[in-house]
CSV table of C-alpha atoms (C1' of nucleotides) in Angstrom, one decimal:
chain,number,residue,atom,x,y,z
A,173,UNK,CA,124.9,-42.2,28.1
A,174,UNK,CA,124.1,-45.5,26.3
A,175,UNK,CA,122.5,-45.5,23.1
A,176,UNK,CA,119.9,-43.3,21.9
A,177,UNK,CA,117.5,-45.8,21.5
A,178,UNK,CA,118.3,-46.7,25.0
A,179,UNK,CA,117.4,-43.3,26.6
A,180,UNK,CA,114.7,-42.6,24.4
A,181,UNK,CA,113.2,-46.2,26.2
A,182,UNK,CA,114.3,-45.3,29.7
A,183,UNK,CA,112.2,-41.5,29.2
A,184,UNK,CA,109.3,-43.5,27.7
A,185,UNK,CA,109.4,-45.9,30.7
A,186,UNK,CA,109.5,-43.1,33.1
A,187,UNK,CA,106.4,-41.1,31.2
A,188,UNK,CA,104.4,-44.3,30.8
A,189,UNK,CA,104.3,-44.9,34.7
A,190,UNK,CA,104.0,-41.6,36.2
A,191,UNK,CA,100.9,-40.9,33.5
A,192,UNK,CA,99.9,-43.5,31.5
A,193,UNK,CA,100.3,-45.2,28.3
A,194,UNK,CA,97.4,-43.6,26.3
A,195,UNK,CA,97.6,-40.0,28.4
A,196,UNK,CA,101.5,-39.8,27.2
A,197,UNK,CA,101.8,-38.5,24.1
A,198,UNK,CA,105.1,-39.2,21.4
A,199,UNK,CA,106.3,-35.9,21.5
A,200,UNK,CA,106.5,-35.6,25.3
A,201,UNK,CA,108.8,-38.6,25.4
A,202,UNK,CA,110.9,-37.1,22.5
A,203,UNK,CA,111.0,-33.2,24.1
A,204,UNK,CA,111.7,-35.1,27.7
A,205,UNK,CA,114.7,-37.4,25.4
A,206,UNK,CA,115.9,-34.8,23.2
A,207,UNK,CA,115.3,-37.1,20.1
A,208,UNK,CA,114.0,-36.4,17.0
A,209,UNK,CA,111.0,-38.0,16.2
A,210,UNK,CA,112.7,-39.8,12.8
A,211,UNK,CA,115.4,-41.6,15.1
A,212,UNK,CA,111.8,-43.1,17.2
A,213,UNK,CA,110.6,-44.6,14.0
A,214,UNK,CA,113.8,-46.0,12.9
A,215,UNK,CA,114.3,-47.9,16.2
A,216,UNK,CA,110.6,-48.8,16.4
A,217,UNK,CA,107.2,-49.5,14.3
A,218,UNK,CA,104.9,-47.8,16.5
A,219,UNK,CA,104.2,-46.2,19.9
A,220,UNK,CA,103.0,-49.9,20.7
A,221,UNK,CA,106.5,-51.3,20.2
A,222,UNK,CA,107.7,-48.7,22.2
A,223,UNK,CA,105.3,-49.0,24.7
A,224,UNK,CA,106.6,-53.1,25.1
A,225,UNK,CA,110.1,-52.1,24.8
A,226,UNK,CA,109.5,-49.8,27.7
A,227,UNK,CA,107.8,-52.6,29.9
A,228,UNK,CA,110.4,-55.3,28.9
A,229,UNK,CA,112.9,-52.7,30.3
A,230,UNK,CA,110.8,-53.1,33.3
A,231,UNK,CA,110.6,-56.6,33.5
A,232,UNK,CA,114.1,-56.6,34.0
A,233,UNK,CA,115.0,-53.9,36.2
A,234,UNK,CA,112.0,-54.2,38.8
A,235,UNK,CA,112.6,-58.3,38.8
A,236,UNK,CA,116.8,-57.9,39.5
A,237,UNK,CA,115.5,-55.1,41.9
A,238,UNK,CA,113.6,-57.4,44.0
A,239,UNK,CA,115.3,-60.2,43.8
A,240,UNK,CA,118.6,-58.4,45.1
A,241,UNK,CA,116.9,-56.8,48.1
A,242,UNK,CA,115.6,-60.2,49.0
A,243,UNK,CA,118.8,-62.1,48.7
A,244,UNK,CA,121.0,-59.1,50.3
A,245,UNK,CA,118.4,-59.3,53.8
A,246,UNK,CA,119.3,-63.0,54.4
A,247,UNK,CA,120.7,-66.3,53.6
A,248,UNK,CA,117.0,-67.9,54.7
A,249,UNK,CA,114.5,-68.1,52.3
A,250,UNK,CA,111.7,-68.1,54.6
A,251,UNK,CA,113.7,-64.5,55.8
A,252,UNK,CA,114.4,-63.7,52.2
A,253,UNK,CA,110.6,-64.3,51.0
A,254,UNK,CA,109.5,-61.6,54.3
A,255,UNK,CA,111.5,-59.5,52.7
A,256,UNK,CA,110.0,-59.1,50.1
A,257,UNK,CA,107.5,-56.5,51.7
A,258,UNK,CA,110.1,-54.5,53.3
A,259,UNK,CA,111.2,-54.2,49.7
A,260,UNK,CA,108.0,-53.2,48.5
A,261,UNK,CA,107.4,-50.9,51.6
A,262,UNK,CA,110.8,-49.1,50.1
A,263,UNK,CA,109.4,-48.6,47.1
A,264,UNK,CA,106.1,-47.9,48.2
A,265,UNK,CA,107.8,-44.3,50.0
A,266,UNK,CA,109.3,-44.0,46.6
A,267,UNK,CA,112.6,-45.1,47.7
A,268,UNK,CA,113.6,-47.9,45.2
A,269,UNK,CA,113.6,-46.7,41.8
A,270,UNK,CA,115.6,-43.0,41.4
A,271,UNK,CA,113.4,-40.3,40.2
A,272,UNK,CA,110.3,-42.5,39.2
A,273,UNK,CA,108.4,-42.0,42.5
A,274,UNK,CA,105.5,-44.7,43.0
A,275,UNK,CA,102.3,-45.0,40.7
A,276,UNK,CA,101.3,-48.6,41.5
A,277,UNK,CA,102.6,-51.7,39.3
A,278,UNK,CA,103.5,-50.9,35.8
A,279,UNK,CA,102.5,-53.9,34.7
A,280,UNK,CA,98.9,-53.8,37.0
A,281,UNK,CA,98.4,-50.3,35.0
A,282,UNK,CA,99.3,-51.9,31.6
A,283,UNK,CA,96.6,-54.9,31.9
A,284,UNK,CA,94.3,-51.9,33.0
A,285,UNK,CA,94.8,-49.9,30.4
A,286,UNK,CA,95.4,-52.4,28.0
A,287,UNK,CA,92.4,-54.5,28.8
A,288,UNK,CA,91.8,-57.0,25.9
A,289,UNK,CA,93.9,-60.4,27.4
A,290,UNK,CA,95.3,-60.7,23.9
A,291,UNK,CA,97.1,-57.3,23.1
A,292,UNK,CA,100.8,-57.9,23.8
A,293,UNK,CA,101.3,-55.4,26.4
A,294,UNK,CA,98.4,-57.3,28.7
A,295,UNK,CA,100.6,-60.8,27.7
A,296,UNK,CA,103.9,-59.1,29.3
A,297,UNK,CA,102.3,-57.7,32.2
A,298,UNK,CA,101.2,-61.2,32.6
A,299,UNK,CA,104.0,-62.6,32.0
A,300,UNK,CA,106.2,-60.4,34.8
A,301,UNK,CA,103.8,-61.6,37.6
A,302,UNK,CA,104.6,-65.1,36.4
A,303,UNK,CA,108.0,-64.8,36.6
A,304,UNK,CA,107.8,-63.2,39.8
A,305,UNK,CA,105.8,-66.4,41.1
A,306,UNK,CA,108.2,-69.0,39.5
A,307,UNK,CA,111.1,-67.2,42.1
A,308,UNK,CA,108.8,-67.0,44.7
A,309,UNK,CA,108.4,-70.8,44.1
A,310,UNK,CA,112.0,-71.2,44.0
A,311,UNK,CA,112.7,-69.9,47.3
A,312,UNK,CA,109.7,-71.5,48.7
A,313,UNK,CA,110.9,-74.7,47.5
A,314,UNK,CA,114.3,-74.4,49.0
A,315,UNK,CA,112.2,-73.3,52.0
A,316,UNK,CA,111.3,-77.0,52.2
A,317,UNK,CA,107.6,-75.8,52.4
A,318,UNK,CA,105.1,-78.9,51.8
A,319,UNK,CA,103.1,-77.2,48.6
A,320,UNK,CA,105.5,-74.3,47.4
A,321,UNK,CA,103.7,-73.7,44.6
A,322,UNK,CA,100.5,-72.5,46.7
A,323,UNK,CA,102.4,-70.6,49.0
A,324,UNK,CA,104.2,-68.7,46.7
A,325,UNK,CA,100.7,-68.3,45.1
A,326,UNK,CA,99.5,-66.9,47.9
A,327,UNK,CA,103.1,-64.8,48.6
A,328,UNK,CA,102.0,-63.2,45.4
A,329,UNK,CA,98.8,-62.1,45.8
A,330,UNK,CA,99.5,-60.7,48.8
A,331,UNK,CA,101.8,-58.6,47.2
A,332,UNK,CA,99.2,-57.4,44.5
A,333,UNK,CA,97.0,-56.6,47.9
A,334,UNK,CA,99.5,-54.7,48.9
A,335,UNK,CA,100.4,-52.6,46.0
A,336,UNK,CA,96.9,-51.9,45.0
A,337,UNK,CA,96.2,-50.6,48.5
A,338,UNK,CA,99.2,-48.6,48.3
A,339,UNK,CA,98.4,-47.0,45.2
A,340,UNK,CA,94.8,-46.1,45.0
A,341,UNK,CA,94.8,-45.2,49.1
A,342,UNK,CA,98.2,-44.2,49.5
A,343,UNK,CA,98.9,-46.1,52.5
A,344,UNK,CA,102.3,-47.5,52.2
A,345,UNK,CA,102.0,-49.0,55.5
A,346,UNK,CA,100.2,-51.8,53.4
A,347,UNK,CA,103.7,-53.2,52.9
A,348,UNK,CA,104.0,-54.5,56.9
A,349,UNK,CA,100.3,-55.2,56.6
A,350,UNK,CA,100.9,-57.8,54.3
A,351,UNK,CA,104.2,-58.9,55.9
A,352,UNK,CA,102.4,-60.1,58.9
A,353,UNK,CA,99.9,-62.4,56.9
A,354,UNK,CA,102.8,-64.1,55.4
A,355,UNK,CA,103.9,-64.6,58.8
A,356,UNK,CA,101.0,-66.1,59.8
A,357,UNK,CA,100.6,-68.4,56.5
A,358,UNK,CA,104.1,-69.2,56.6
A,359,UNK,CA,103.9,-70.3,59.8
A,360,UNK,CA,100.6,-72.2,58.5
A,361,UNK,CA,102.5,-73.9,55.4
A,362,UNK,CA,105.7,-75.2,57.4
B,243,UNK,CA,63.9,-46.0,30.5
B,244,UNK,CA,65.2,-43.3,33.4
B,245,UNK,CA,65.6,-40.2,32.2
B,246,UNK,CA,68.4,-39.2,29.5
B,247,UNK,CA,70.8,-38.2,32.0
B,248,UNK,CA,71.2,-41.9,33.7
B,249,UNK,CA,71.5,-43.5,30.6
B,250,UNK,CA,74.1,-41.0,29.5
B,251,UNK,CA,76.0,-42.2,32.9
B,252,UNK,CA,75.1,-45.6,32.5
B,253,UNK,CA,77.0,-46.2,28.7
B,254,UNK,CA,79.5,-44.1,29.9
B,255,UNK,CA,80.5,-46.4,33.0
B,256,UNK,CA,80.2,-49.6,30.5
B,257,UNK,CA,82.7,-48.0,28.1
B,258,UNK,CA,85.3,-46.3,30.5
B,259,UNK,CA,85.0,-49.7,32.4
B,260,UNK,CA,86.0,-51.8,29.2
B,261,UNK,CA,87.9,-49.5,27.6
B,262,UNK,CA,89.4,-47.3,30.1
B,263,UNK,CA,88.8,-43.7,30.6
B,264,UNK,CA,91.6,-41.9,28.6
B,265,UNK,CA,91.1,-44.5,25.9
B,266,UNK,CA,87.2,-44.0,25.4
B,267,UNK,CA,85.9,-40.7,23.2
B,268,UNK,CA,82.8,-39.1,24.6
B,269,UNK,CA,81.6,-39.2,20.4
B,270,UNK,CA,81.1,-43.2,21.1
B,271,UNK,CA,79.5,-42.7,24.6
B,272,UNK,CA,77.5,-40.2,22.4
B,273,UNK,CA,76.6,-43.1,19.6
B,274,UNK,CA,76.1,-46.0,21.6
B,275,UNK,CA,73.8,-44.0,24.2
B,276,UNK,CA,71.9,-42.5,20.9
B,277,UNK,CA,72.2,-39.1,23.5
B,278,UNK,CA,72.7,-35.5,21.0
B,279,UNK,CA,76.3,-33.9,22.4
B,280,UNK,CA,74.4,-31.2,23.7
B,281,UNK,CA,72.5,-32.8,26.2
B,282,UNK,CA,75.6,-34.4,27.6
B,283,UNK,CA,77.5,-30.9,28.0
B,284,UNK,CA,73.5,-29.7,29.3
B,285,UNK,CA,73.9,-32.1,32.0
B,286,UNK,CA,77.6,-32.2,32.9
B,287,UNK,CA,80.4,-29.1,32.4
B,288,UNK,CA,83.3,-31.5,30.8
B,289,UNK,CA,84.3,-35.8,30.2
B,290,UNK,CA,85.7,-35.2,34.0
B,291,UNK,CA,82.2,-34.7,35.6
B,292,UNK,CA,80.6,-37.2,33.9
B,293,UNK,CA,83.5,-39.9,34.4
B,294,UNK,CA,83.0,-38.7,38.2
B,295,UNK,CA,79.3,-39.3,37.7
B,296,UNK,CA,80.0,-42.8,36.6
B,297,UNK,CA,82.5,-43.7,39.1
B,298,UNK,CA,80.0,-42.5,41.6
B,299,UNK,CA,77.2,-45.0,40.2
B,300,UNK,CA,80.0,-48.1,40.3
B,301,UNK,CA,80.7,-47.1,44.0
B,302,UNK,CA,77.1,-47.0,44.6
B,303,UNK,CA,76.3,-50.3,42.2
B,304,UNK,CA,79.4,-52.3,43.2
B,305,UNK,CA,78.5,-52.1,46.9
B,306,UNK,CA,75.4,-52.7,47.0
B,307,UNK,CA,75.7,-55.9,45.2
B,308,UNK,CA,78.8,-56.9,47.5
B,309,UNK,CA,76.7,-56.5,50.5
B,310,UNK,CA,73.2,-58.3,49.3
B,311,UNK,CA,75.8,-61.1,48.2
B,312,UNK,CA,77.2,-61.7,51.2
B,313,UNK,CA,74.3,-61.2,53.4
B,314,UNK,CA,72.3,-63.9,51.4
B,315,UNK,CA,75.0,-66.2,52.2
B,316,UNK,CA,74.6,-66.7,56.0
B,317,UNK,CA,73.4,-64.9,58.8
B,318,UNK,CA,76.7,-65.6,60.8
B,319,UNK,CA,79.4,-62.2,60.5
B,320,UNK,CA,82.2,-64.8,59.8
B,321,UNK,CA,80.6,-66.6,57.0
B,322,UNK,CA,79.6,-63.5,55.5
B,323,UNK,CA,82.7,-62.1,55.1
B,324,UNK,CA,84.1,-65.6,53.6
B,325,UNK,CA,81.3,-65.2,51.4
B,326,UNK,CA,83.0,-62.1,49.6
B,327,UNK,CA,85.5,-64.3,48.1
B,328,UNK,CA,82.5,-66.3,46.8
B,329,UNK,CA,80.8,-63.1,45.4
B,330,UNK,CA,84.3,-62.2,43.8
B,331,UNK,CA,84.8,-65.1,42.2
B,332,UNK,CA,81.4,-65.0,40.6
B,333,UNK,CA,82.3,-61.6,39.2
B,334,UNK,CA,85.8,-62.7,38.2
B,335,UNK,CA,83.7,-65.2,35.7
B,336,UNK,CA,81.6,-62.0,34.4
B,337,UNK,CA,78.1,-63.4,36.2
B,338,UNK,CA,78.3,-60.4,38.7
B,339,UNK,CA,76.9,-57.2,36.8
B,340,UNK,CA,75.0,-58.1,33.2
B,341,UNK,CA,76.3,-57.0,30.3
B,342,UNK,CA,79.7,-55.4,31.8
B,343,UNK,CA,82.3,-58.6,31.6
B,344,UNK,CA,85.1,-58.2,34.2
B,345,UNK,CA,87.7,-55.8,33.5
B,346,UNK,CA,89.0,-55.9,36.7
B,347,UNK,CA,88.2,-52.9,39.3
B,348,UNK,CA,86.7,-49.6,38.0
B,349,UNK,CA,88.4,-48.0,40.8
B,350,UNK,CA,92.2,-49.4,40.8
B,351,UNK,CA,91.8,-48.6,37.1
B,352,UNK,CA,90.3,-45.0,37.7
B,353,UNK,CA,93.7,-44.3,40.5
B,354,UNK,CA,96.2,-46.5,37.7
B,355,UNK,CA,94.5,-43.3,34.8
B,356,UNK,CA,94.5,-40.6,36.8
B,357,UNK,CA,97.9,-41.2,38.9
B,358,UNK,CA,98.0,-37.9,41.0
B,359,UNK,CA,96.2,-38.3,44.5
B,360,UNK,CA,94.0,-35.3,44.3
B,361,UNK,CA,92.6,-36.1,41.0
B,362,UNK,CA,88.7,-36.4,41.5
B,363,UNK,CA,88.4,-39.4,40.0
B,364,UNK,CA,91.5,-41.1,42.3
B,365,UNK,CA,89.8,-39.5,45.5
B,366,UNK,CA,86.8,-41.2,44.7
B,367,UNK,CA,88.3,-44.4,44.3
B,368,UNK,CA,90.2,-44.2,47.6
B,369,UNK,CA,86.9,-43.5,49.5
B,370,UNK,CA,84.9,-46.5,47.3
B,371,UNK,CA,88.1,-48.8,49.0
B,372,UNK,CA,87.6,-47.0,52.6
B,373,UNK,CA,83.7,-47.7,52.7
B,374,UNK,CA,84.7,-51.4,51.5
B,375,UNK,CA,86.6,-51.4,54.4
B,376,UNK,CA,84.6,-49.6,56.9
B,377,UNK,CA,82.0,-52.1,56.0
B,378,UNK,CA,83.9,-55.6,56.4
B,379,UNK,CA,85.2,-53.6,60.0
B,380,UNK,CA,81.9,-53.9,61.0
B,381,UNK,CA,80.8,-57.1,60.1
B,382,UNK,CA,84.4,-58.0,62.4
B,383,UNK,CA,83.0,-56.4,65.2
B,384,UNK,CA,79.9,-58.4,65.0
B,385,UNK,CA,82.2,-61.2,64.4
B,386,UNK,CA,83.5,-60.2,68.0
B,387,UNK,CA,87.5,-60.3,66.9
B,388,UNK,CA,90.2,-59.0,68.6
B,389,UNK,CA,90.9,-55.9,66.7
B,390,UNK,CA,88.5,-55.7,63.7
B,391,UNK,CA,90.4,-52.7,62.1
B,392,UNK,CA,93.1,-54.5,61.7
B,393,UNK,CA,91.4,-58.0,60.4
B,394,UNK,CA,89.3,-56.1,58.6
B,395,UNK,CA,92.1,-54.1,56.2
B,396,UNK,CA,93.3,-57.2,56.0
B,397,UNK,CA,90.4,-58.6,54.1
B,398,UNK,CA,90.3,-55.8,51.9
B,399,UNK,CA,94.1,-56.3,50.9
B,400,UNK,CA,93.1,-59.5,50.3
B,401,UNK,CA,90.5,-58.7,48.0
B,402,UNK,CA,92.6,-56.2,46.5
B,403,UNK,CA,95.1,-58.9,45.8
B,404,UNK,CA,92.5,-61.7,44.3
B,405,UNK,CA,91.3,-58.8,41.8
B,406,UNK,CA,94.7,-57.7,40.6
B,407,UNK,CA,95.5,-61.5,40.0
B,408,UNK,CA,92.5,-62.3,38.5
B,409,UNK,CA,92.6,-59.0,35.9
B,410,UNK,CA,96.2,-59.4,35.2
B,411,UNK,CA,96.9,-63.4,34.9
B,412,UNK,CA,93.6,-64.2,33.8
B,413,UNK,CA,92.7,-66.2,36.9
B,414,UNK,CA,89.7,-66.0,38.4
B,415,UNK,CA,90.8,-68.9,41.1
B,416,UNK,CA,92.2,-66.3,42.7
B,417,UNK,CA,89.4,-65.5,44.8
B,418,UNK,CA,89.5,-69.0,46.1
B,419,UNK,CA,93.0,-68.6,46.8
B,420,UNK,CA,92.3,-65.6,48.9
B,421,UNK,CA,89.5,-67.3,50.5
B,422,UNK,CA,91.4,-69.8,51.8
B,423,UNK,CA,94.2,-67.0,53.2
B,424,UNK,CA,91.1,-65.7,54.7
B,425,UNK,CA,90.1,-68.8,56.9
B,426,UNK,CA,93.4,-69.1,57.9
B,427,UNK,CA,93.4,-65.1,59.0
B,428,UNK,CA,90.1,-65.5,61.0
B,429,UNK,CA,91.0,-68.2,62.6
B,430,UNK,CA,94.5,-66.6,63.9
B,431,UNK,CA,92.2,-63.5,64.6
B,432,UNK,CA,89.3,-64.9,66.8
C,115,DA,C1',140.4,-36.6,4.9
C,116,DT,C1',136.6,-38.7,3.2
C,117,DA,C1',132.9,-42.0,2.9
C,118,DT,C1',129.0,-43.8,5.4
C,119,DA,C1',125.7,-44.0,8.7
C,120,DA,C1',123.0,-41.9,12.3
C,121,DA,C1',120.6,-38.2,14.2
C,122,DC,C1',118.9,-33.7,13.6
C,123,DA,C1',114.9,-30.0,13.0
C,124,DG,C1',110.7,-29.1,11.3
C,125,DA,C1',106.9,-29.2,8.2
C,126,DC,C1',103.1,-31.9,6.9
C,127,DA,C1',99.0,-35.1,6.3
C,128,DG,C1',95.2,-37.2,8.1
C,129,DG,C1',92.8,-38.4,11.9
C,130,DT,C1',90.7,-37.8,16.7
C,131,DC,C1',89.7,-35.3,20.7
C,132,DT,C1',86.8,-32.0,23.6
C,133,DG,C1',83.7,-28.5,23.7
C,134,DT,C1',80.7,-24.7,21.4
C,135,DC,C1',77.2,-23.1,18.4
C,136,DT,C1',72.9,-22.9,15.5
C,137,DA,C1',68.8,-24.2,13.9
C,138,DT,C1',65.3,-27.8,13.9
C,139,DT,C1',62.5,-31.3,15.9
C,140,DT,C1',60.3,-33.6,19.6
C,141,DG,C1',57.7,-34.0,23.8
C,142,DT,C1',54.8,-32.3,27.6
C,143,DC,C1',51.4,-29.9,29.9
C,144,DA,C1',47.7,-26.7,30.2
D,162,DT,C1',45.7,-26.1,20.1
D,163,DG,C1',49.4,-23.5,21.6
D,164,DA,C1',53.4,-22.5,24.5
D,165,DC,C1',57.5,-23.8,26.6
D,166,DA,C1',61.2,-26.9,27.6
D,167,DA,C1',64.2,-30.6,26.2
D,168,DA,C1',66.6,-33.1,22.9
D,169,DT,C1',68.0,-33.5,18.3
D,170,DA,C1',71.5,-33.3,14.1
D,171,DG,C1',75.4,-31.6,12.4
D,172,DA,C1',78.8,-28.1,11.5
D,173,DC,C1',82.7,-26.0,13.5
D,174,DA,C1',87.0,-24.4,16.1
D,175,DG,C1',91.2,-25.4,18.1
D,176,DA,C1',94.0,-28.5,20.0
D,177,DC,C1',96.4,-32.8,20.0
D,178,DC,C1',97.6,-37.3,18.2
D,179,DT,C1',100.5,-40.7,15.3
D,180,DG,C1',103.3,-41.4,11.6
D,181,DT,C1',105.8,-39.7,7.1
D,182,DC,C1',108.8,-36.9,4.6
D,183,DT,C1',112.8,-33.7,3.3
D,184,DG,C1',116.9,-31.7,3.7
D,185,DT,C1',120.8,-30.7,6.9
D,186,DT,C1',124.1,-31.6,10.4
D,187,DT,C1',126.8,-34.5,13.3
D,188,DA,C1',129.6,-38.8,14.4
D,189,DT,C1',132.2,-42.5,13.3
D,190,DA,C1',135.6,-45.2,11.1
D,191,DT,C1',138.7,-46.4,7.7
DNA sequence: ATATAAACAGACAGGTCTGTCTATTTGTCA
DNA sequence: TGACAAATAGACAGACCTGTCTGTTTATAT
């Protein structure tokens, strides 16, 4: 095990998602963690820097997740951007992330939640699609497409599409449904 | 004025929609709606049934208004449904529903709140997204396409997409984005 | 072994939440 | 005017929330 401040973290991340930043409640996430509630306010102010820690952690492991299945299906970025939904179709049947099952986009439920554009946990959640663009970009660019930046503007939201539709209809099959319109807008932006 | 009982339902969908529903006390849907705390637990057993009651006015609102906007736009199927991009945007930039700002969907929220699948409130959301559907299916049938189911959830995931994006990032060009995706979609689909 | 830091349990304060109750006032209709 | 229904204010219970505090135990490291 790493640090205590590091499990306590990972069992807020996990609490967060499957029910929600208000609906979770401190003591859940320290009964789940086995820490005492003085160790929480050492490492942190408030639930609210908790609740960023939790979606930095995130950030970083949802971002290295994708990013690795994309790169691991082919040397092609135009293959490597397609997978992106066989990815999220993984993920989707609750196969990516061990023992967190899927609840939609953390960061989706965040901005939701937390729906004032200023308060810092909307500002990360915007700031994870972002980066997610900026590869998209990347591999669009490297794709040789003519306007990368629209494309993997478009990559994205197709994405969010599919999420969303996963989530509130539960219809994982959302992921191949949005694979075959980048197909076709691929095939568009060549 | 309608009678108590809408305008109990009525504050309580602006507040849960710009709030969210955990984070919003039935005491200030009490205050704002000047409604005694009694006639609210007259009227509806717990919070649950009236947040079900409100979702079930922004299913009933929300559609409506989608439909009248896109059939104002043109008589023609195809233009129509091109159109709900334009009605989207026009949300995304609060001028849809008076007085409510956009906080994204009411229903994506409702499903991101109340995670579990046979929650009330999520099953209502996932039928609000099916009649959105059912509805652009038939508007592809008029459109004589190929296989309007498929075009059709298409659309929607599109839709889906342009809201996340615009709630999350802040950008309400999404919807123009989307439209654009649409045209392409169409005319691959005709 | 001993000093120092970290984590522990658990009580506590002060606030908020939903939902219930009583007693009073308002409104409507004959 | 008088009777009946509806809505009112406001107190209350019981649970839960975040965050603070005290005193004790456990690790760590020299």
């Amino acid at each position: 095990m790493a640090t205590r401040r590091d499990h306590l973290i990972d069992t807020a991340l996990r609490l967060f998602y499957q029910q929600g930043y208000h609906a979770t409640g401190i003591d859940r996430i320290l009964a789940e963690s086995g820490v005492a509630k003085m160790t929480l306010y050492k490492h942190f102010r408030s639930k609210d820097e908790l609740i960023l820690a939790a979606l930095q952690l995130r950030d970083e492991r949802f971002r290295n997740w994708l990013m690795a299945e994309m790169e691991a299906a082919s040397p092609d970025p135009v293959e490597r951007l397609l997978a992106m939904f066989d990815a999220l179709e993984q993920w989707f049947l609750g196969r990516a992330f061990k023992g967190l099952g899927f609840s939609g986009c953390a960061f989706i439920n965040a901005a939701s939640e937390f729906a004032d554009q200023s308060h810092p946990a909307h500002r990360l959640a915007a700031e994870h699609k972002v980066r997610v663009v900026e590869y998209l970009e990347k591999l669009c660019r490297e794709a040789g497409l003519t306007d990368p930046r629209t494309t993997a503007e478009q990559l994205a939201l197709l994405k969010e599409g599919a999420i969303a539709t996963a989530q509130v209809r539960n219809m994982p099959e959302a992921a191949q449904s949005a694979k075959q319109m980048a197909r076709v807008l691929l095939a568009a932006a060549a």
